[in-house]
Amino acid sequence: MEIEYVLEEKGGPVLALAIHDGHQIAPQLSPIMSLSESERLREEDPYTGMLTDLDTNRLIIKTSRFQVDLNRPIQDSVYLRPDQAWGLNVWKQPPTKTILAQLKQSYHYIQKVLSGMIEKSIQQNGYFIIYDIHSYNAKRSGPDETVDTYANPEINIGTINNKGIWRPLIDSFVKYLKEHNINENQIDVRENVKFSGGYLSKWVTSKYGQKGCVLSIEFRKDFMNEWTGTPNLDHIKSLKKLLRSSVSYIKNSYQSHYGSK
């Protein structure tokens, strides 16, 4: 049971990921899944694939996280209990052992794809930087809820899994974002407030953390109606422009802090 994905390799040290962009469910799973498409969409990260269009390497997962979640440890990558899925009952009946084995096999396959991209970057560039792009809901009580901006930054950078050697690079990235505006407003960018980095960043840094950094970039869903899924395309374009402009900056920052390390 394969995971659908889009892979583009353009060279260079930066890799943009959108592992929760996907909405597709395998035909074998649809009859036993209890969630509607709108329920799934609410907890997925739609349009984050668009934000990976940065003229860099990129990997977009088109399969829904409700099939298998690459940002969870493998034992939790299929949501079998409500407490793993925001209280949602995902399945009418649990997937069989055969299906679970197939899903875990697909999970390992994507890890191999990602490892290959990282190792190629290390070989060619000496290092890698991952933009691990996500989004999150800030109106959980209903569509008319007033966003608590103190508890929900516009952009949350999760960095906790990185090695300490990457502190200067992280600081440079956060500073760069803070110096820019979206819709003529200074961006509220904070680190490890809402999320600190998921399992994928932990897995990458445990294997390759001396050679690269994972910036888990969580956008508050201001660029869309998080209850209907309707996007604000101009806002998405502004966010993409910001990320695209940051790529050359972060590469220059690497050279400044680490040279040919």
Coordinates of C-alpha atoms in Angstrom, one line a residue:
M1 CA 0.0 0.0 0.0
E2 CA 2.1 2.8 -1.3
I3 CA 2.4 6.4 -0.1
E4 CA 1.9 8.8 -3.0
Y5 CA 4.5 11.6 -3.2
V6 CA 6.1 14.2 -5.4
L7 CA 9.9 14.4 -5.4
E8 CA 12.0 17.1 -7.1
E9 CA 15.7 17.3 -6.9
K10 CA 17.3 20.6 -7.9
G11 CA 20.6 20.3 -6.1
G12 CA 21.9 22.4 -3.3
P13 CA 21.7 21.9 0.5
V14 CA 18.1 22.9 1.1
L15 CA 15.2 20.4 1.2
A16 CA 11.6 21.6 1.6
L17 CA 9.2 19.0 3.0
A18 CA 5.4 19.0 3.2
I19 CA 4.7 15.6 4.8
H20 CA 1.1 16.4 5.9
D21 CA 0.0 18.1 2.7
G22 CA -1.7 15.0 1.4
H23 CA -5.4 14.1 1.4
Q24 CA -5.5 10.8 -0.5
I25 CA -6.6 7.6 1.1
A26 CA -5.9 4.1 -0.5
P27 CA -9.0 2.5 -2.0
Q28 CA -8.6 -0.5 0.4
L29 CA -8.9 1.8 3.4
S30 CA -11.8 4.0 2.4
P31 CA -14.6 1.5 3.3
I32 CA -13.3 1.0 6.8
M33 CA -12.5 4.7 7.6
S34 CA -15.2 6.5 9.6
L35 CA -14.0 10.1 9.0
S36 CA -15.5 12.4 6.3
E37 CA -13.3 14.2 3.9
S38 CA -13.9 17.5 5.7
E39 CA -13.0 16.0 9.1
R40 CA -9.7 14.7 7.6
L41 CA -9.0 18.0 5.9
R42 CA -9.3 19.9 9.1
E43 CA -6.3 18.1 10.7
E44 CA -4.3 17.8 7.5
D45 CA -2.0 20.6 6.3
P46 CA -3.5 21.6 2.9
Y47 CA -1.5 24.0 0.7
T48 CA 1.8 23.4 2.5
G49 CA 2.9 21.6 -0.6
M50 CA 2.6 25.0 -2.4
L51 CA 4.9 26.5 0.2
T52 CA 7.7 24.0 -0.8
D53 CA 7.9 25.6 -4.3
L54 CA 11.2 27.4 -3.4
D55 CA 13.5 26.4 -6.3
T56 CA 15.1 23.8 -4.0
N57 CA 14.9 20.1 -3.5
R58 CA 11.4 19.2 -2.3
L59 CA 9.3 16.3 -1.1
I60 CA 5.5 16.5 -0.9
I61 CA 3.5 13.6 0.6
K62 CA 0.1 13.3 -1.2
T63 CA -1.2 10.5 1.0
S64 CA -3.2 11.6 4.1
R65 CA -1.7 11.5 7.5
F66 CA -4.8 9.5 8.5
Q67 CA -3.5 6.7 6.4
V68 CA 0.0 6.8 7.9
D69 CA 1.7 9.7 9.7
L70 CA 5.4 10.1 8.9
N71 CA 5.8 12.6 11.8
R72 CA 5.0 10.0 14.5
P73 CA 7.1 7.0 15.7
I74 CA 6.2 3.9 13.7
Q75 CA 4.2 2.4 16.5
D76 CA 2.0 5.5 16.5
S77 CA 2.0 6.2 12.7
V78 CA -1.4 4.7 12.2
Y79 CA -4.1 6.3 14.4
L80 CA -5.7 3.3 16.1
R81 CA -7.0 5.2 19.1
P82 CA -8.9 8.5 19.5
D83 CA -6.1 9.9 21.8
Q84 CA -3.7 9.6 18.8
A85 CA -6.0 11.7 16.6
W86 CA -7.5 14.7 18.4
G87 CA -10.2 12.5 19.9
L88 CA -11.4 11.3 16.5
N89 CA -12.6 7.8 15.9
V90 CA -10.7 7.2 12.6
W91 CA -11.9 3.6 11.8
K92 CA -15.2 1.8 11.5
Q93 CA -13.2 -1.3 12.1
P94 CA -9.4 -1.6 12.8
P95 CA -7.1 -2.2 9.9
T96 CA -6.0 -5.9 9.7
K97 CA -2.5 -7.0 10.6
T98 CA -1.7 -7.4 6.9
I99 CA -2.8 -3.8 6.2
L100 CA -0.8 -2.5 9.1
A101 CA 2.3 -4.3 7.9
Q102 CA 1.8 -2.7 4.5
L103 CA 1.4 0.8 5.9
K104 CA 4.5 0.4 8.0
Q105 CA 6.4 -0.8 5.0
S106 CA 5.4 2.3 3.1
Y107 CA 6.5 4.4 6.1
H108 CA 10.0 2.9 6.0
Y109 CA 10.1 3.4 2.2
I110 CA 9.6 7.2 2.5
Q111 CA 12.3 7.3 5.2
K112 CA 14.7 5.7 2.7
V113 CA 13.7 8.2 0.1
L114 CA 14.4 11.1 2.5
S115 CA 17.7 9.5 3.7
G116 CA 18.8 9.3 0.1
M117 CA 18.2 13.0 -0.4
I118 CA 19.9 13.9 2.8
E119 CA 23.0 11.8 2.1
K120 CA 23.2 13.2 -1.4
S121 CA 23.2 16.7 0.0
I122 CA 25.9 15.8 2.5
Q123 CA 28.0 14.2 -0.2
Q124 CA 27.6 17.2 -2.6
N125 CA 27.5 20.1 -0.3
G126 CA 28.8 18.9 3.0
Y127 CA 25.6 19.8 4.9
F128 CA 21.8 20.0 4.6
I129 CA 19.0 22.3 5.9
I130 CA 15.5 21.0 6.0
Y131 CA 12.4 23.2 5.8
D132 CA 9.9 20.9 7.5
I133 CA 6.7 22.8 6.6
H134 CA 3.4 22.4 8.5
S135 CA 0.4 24.4 9.5
Y136 CA -1.8 24.3 12.6
N137 CA -5.4 25.2 13.7
A138 CA -6.0 28.1 16.1
K139 CA -9.8 28.1 16.1
R140 CA -10.6 24.8 17.7
S141 CA -13.8 25.9 19.4
G142 CA -15.4 27.0 16.1
P143 CA -15.0 29.2 13.0
D144 CA -15.9 32.4 14.9
E145 CA -13.5 31.9 17.7
T146 CA -11.1 34.8 18.3
V147 CA -7.5 33.6 17.9
D148 CA -5.4 33.7 21.1
T149 CA -2.4 35.3 19.5
Y150 CA -0.3 35.0 22.7
A151 CA -0.6 31.3 22.7
N152 CA -0.6 30.8 18.9
P153 CA 2.2 32.6 17.0
E154 CA 1.8 33.3 13.4
I155 CA 4.9 31.2 12.7
N156 CA 6.2 28.7 15.2
I157 CA 9.7 27.4 14.5
G158 CA 10.3 24.0 16.1
T159 CA 13.9 23.4 16.8
I160 CA 14.3 21.3 19.9
N161 CA 15.6 18.2 18.2
N162 CA 18.7 19.9 16.6
K163 CA 22.2 19.6 17.9
G164 CA 23.6 22.6 19.7
I165 CA 26.0 23.4 16.9
W166 CA 23.1 24.7 14.8
R167 CA 22.1 27.5 17.3
P168 CA 23.7 30.3 15.2
L169 CA 21.9 29.1 12.0
I170 CA 18.6 28.8 13.8
D171 CA 18.9 32.3 15.3
S172 CA 19.7 33.7 11.9
F173 CA 16.6 32.1 10.4
V174 CA 14.3 33.3 13.1
K175 CA 15.8 36.8 12.9
Y176 CA 15.3 36.9 9.1
L177 CA 11.6 36.1 9.4
K178 CA 11.1 38.6 12.1
E179 CA 12.5 41.4 10.0
H180 CA 9.9 40.8 7.3
N181 CA 6.2 41.7 6.9
I182 CA 3.2 39.8 5.7
N183 CA 0.3 42.0 4.5
E184 CA 2.2 45.1 5.8
N185 CA 2.3 43.6 9.3
Q186 CA 5.4 42.4 11.1
I187 CA 5.3 38.7 11.5
D188 CA 4.9 37.1 14.9
V189 CA 7.7 34.5 14.8
R190 CA 8.5 32.5 17.9
E191 CA 10.4 29.3 18.7
N192 CA 9.0 26.2 20.4
V193 CA 5.8 27.8 21.7
K194 CA 3.1 25.8 20.0
F195 CA 5.2 22.9 18.7
S196 CA 8.9 22.0 19.2
G197 CA 9.5 19.6 16.3
G198 CA 7.9 16.3 15.6
Y199 CA 9.3 12.8 15.2
L200 CA 10.6 13.2 11.7
S201 CA 12.9 16.0 12.8
K202 CA 14.0 13.8 15.8
W203 CA 14.7 10.9 13.5
V204 CA 16.6 13.0 10.9
T205 CA 18.8 14.7 13.6
S206 CA 19.5 11.4 15.4
K207 CA 21.0 10.0 12.1
Y208 CA 22.5 13.1 10.5
G209 CA 22.4 15.9 13.2
Q210 CA 26.1 16.7 13.0
K211 CA 25.7 17.5 9.3
G212 CA 22.5 19.4 9.1
C213 CA 19.6 21.2 10.7
V214 CA 15.8 20.7 10.6
L215 CA 13.7 23.8 10.8
S216 CA 10.1 22.7 11.6
I217 CA 8.1 25.7 10.3
E218 CA 4.5 25.7 11.6
F219 CA 2.2 28.3 10.0
R220 CA -1.0 29.3 11.8
K221 CA -3.8 28.7 9.4
D222 CA -4.3 32.4 8.7
F223 CA -3.8 31.7 5.0
M224 CA -7.1 29.7 4.8
N225 CA -10.4 29.2 6.5
E226 CA -9.4 26.3 8.8
W227 CA -13.1 25.1 9.0
T228 CA -14.0 25.1 5.3
G229 CA -10.5 24.6 3.8
T230 CA -10.9 27.7 1.5
P231 CA -7.5 29.2 0.8
N232 CA -6.4 32.8 0.6
L233 CA -4.1 32.4 -2.4
D234 CA -2.6 35.9 -2.0
H235 CA -1.5 35.1 1.6
I236 CA -0.1 31.8 0.5
K237 CA 1.9 33.6 -2.3
S238 CA 3.3 36.0 0.3
L239 CA 4.4 33.2 2.6
K240 CA 6.0 31.4 -0.3
K241 CA 7.8 34.5 -1.3
L242 CA 9.1 34.9 2.2
L243 CA 10.4 31.3 2.4
R244 CA 11.9 31.6 -1.1
S245 CA 13.9 34.7 -0.2
S246 CA 15.1 33.1 3.0
V247 CA 16.9 30.3 1.1
S248 CA 19.9 32.3 -0.2
Y249 CA 20.0 34.0 3.2
I250 CA 20.2 30.8 5.1
K251 CA 22.9 29.4 2.8
N252 CA 24.9 32.5 3.3
S253 CA 24.4 32.3 7.0
Y254 CA 25.8 28.8 6.9
Q255 CA 28.9 29.9 5.1
S256 CA 29.3 32.8 7.6
H257 CA 29.0 30.6 10.7
Y258 CA 30.5 27.3 9.6
G259 CA 32.5 28.0 6.4
S260 CA 33.5 24.7 4.6
K261 CA 32.7 22.7 7.7

